XYZ file of C-alpha atoms in Angstrom:
243
model
C 6.981 1.390 -3.304
C 6.564 -2.375 -3.134
C 8.501 -4.422 -5.613
C 6.339 -6.203 -8.172
C 6.723 -9.979 -7.986
C 4.981 -11.593 -10.922
C 3.431 -15.008 -10.446
C 4.108 -17.124 -13.542
C 0.489 -18.278 -13.385
C -0.667 -14.696 -13.965
C -4.324 -14.188 -13.164
C -5.713 -17.147 -15.086
C -7.822 -19.555 -13.119
C -8.267 -17.484 -9.966
C -12.031 -17.526 -10.385
C -12.342 -21.286 -10.400
C -14.174 -22.515 -7.339
C -14.708 -19.000 -6.029
C -18.282 -18.377 -7.169
C -21.721 -19.917 -6.613
C -20.969 -21.207 -3.135
C -24.195 -22.888 -1.955
C -23.434 -23.337 1.726
C -20.840 -22.778 4.413
C -17.695 -24.705 3.673
C -14.120 -25.048 4.814
C -12.619 -24.727 8.256
C -13.430 -22.605 11.284
C -12.395 -18.970 11.632
C -9.170 -18.331 13.523
C -8.842 -15.485 16.038
C -6.506 -13.505 13.776
C -8.972 -13.838 10.907
C -11.883 -12.715 13.078
C -9.954 -9.570 14.014
C -9.011 -8.941 10.384
C -12.634 -9.393 9.309
C -13.768 -6.788 11.828
C -11.215 -4.315 10.447
C -12.192 -5.179 6.858
C -15.883 -4.512 7.512
C -15.031 -1.193 9.181
C -12.974 -0.172 6.140
C -15.708 -1.238 3.710
C -18.253 0.826 5.643
C -15.891 3.778 5.551
C -15.812 3.698 1.748
C -19.571 4.275 1.839
C -19.604 6.955 4.546
C -16.791 8.856 2.795
C -18.636 8.784 -0.527
C -16.183 6.559 -2.399
C -18.831 3.971 -3.288
C -22.612 3.788 -3.555
C -24.610 0.814 -2.326
C -22.696 -2.437 -2.701
C -20.248 -1.180 -5.337
C -16.530 -1.481 -4.669
C -14.903 -4.136 -2.496
C -12.211 -4.633 0.132
C -9.890 -7.500 1.004
C -7.148 -8.307 3.484
C -4.594 -11.113 3.486
C -4.002 -13.223 6.596
C -1.298 -15.773 5.905
C -2.344 -17.553 2.715
C -6.024 -16.721 3.213
C -7.657 -13.682 1.611
C -10.712 -12.292 3.389
C -13.005 -10.423 0.987
C -16.287 -8.588 1.060
C -19.078 -10.807 -0.290
C -20.963 -10.067 -3.486
C -24.072 -7.896 -3.309
C -24.321 -7.578 0.493
C -24.637 -4.044 1.950
C -21.697 -3.397 4.231
C -23.878 -2.251 7.119
C -25.439 -5.728 7.200
C -22.181 -7.656 7.455
C -21.785 -9.464 10.781
C -18.927 -11.355 12.466
C -20.408 -14.659 11.268
C -20.265 -13.518 7.633
C -16.497 -14.033 7.311
C -15.760 -14.815 3.665
C -12.337 -16.121 2.689
C -10.530 -17.805 -0.174
C -7.072 -19.209 -0.746
C -4.677 -17.675 -3.262
C -6.114 -19.875 -6.017
C -9.632 -18.577 -5.373
C -10.987 -21.675 -3.618
C -13.378 -20.701 -0.843
C -12.157 -21.817 2.581
C -14.295 -19.667 4.881
C -17.994 -18.866 4.950
C -21.011 -19.473 2.759
C -21.471 -16.091 1.077
C -20.296 -15.736 -2.527
C -17.088 -13.633 -2.655
C -16.971 -10.330 -4.523
C -17.198 -10.569 -8.311
C -13.903 -8.651 -8.460
C -12.020 -11.522 -6.822
C -9.705 -11.940 -9.860
C -8.330 -8.407 -9.342
C -7.729 -8.886 -5.639
C -6.000 -12.234 -6.059
C -3.889 -10.929 -8.936
C -2.557 -8.196 -6.640
C -1.742 -10.621 -3.815
C -0.071 -13.075 -6.159
C 2.057 -10.365 -7.816
C 3.022 -8.006 -4.961
C 3.649 -7.957 -1.222
C 0.213 -6.408 -0.598
C -1.629 -7.253 2.611
C -4.775 -5.265 1.833
C -6.617 -4.064 -1.275
C -9.323 -1.407 -1.643
C -11.394 -0.991 -4.817
C -13.862 1.903 -5.160
C -16.030 3.708 -7.694
C -14.946 7.169 -6.488
C -16.582 9.875 -8.622
C -13.637 12.174 -9.400
C -11.199 9.327 -9.969
C -13.620 7.571 -12.288
C -14.168 10.822 -14.186
C -10.403 11.228 -14.668
C -10.187 7.632 -15.919
C -12.399 8.608 -18.861
C -10.261 11.602 -19.870
C -6.557 10.718 -19.775
C -4.295 7.620 -19.843
C -2.508 8.806 -16.692
C -3.316 11.219 -13.868
C -0.934 14.172 -14.378
C 1.490 14.990 -11.541
C -0.711 17.696 -10.066
C 0.535 17.275 -6.491
C 3.628 15.945 -4.759
C 1.640 13.146 -3.086
C 1.808 11.494 -6.493
C 5.035 10.026 -5.116
C 3.149 8.216 -2.340
C 1.576 6.016 -5.018
C 4.881 5.357 -6.785
C 4.572 8.043 -9.472
C 1.962 9.323 -11.929
C -1.061 7.053 -11.614
C -1.842 5.073 -14.765
C -5.257 4.207 -16.163
C -5.890 0.528 -16.880
C -7.767 0.058 -20.190
C -11.427 -0.817 -19.837
C -12.548 -4.424 -19.524
C -15.728 -5.963 -18.157
C -15.817 -6.130 -14.381
C -14.915 -9.433 -12.750
C -12.926 -10.708 -15.731
C -9.374 -11.966 -16.029
C -8.864 -9.350 -18.745
C -9.556 -6.561 -16.264
C -7.178 -8.140 -13.751
C -4.444 -8.335 -16.416
C -4.969 -4.700 -17.435
C -4.850 -3.643 -13.794
C -1.553 -5.456 -13.162
C 0.109 -3.642 -16.058
C -1.110 -0.279 -14.742
C 0.105 -1.165 -11.236
C 3.698 -1.921 -12.257
C 5.937 -0.016 -9.786
C 2.825 1.647 -8.357
C 0.573 1.025 -5.363
C -2.554 2.316 -7.065
C -4.187 2.745 -10.452
C -7.332 3.995 -12.117
C -9.646 1.618 -13.955
C -11.056 3.199 -17.110
C -14.773 4.013 -16.843
C -14.820 2.047 -13.601
C -12.962 3.322 -10.533
C -9.824 2.892 -8.451
C -7.687 0.164 -6.947
C -4.986 0.639 -4.332
C -3.076 -1.705 -2.065
C -0.910 -1.434 1.022
C 0.764 -3.178 3.918
C -2.364 -2.589 6.026
C -6.023 -1.792 5.476
C -5.421 1.739 6.745
C -2.611 2.307 4.255
C -4.598 0.908 1.332
C -7.577 3.064 2.272
C -5.472 6.198 2.752
C -3.978 5.710 -0.706
C -7.471 5.451 -2.177
C -8.566 8.639 -0.433
C -5.405 10.438 -1.570
C -5.934 9.302 -5.156
C -9.519 10.538 -5.199
C -8.403 13.901 -3.736
C -5.701 14.338 -6.387
C -8.199 13.525 -9.137
C -10.593 16.101 -7.747
C -7.772 18.647 -7.567
C -6.749 18.064 -11.190
C -10.333 18.254 -12.446
C -10.911 21.493 -10.532
C -7.735 23.145 -11.827
C -8.352 21.937 -15.389
C -11.859 23.408 -15.403
C -10.654 27.039 -15.271
C -11.210 28.520 -18.776
C -8.084 29.624 -20.604
C -5.651 28.204 -18.037
C -3.831 24.914 -17.605
C -2.589 23.639 -14.250
C 1.153 23.544 -13.650
C 2.530 20.048 -13.189
C 5.490 18.748 -11.221
C 8.589 17.557 -13.061
C 10.300 14.199 -12.585
C 13.115 15.970 -10.720
C 10.648 17.638 -8.347
C 8.909 14.345 -7.686
C 12.256 12.630 -7.063
C 13.151 15.260 -4.475
C 9.847 14.680 -2.713
C 10.500 10.957 -2.752
C 13.738 11.491 -0.850
C 12.002 13.645 1.746
C 9.125 11.214 2.215
C 11.550 8.458 3.173
C 12.192 10.318 6.419
C 8.608 11.485 6.962
C 6.664 10.698 10.138
C 7.526 9.568 13.634
C 10.555 7.427 14.393
C 11.086 4.780 16.997
């Protein structure tokens, strides 16, 4: 899993200059950013079609150099067009577009400033959100727990869009690539949009699995031990195609 690299500035101040943008500002969109925006919109739409969000809830971002492209606030994903590119710098100052960035910008920027993430996906997935209200950590119900760095922690509740929520999330993400947000949803990151999305989908599936197993009267699901998870971690290092 990616090494956590804390920014001494923390998450304070990332919202300054990032909201209430009245008109298009900043520079033109570069070719690489246009391509990244297209992929971001496709991923955001996938969160809706796969049932991970409803309406305009949740948000997606991708980092291109020192620019973070983000879904705008309150705009249905199926209405986003190539000209709607919305981007900020790592301090939250808008450099691309005229749409107001997502209200969850502090969380996204906190991840980019503290890890090597290149993409972040935040959803309100039903089963994951349900689990976030029941336990402080998703039990190790399946070996794919290792793909997220270990048992997934729940970040304590804080109002959406606040620095407090971003701080809580960073603590839950330590040595992990995903976490649950109490009474709220999920957040995962990755080296690509596909990886960040896949981790979100995997997290929601594991939450559904645990809830299903836990619902059987008189029985408790078996959980994997640290040793079993460590063995899986070794095997996953050689998983997939080579070359």
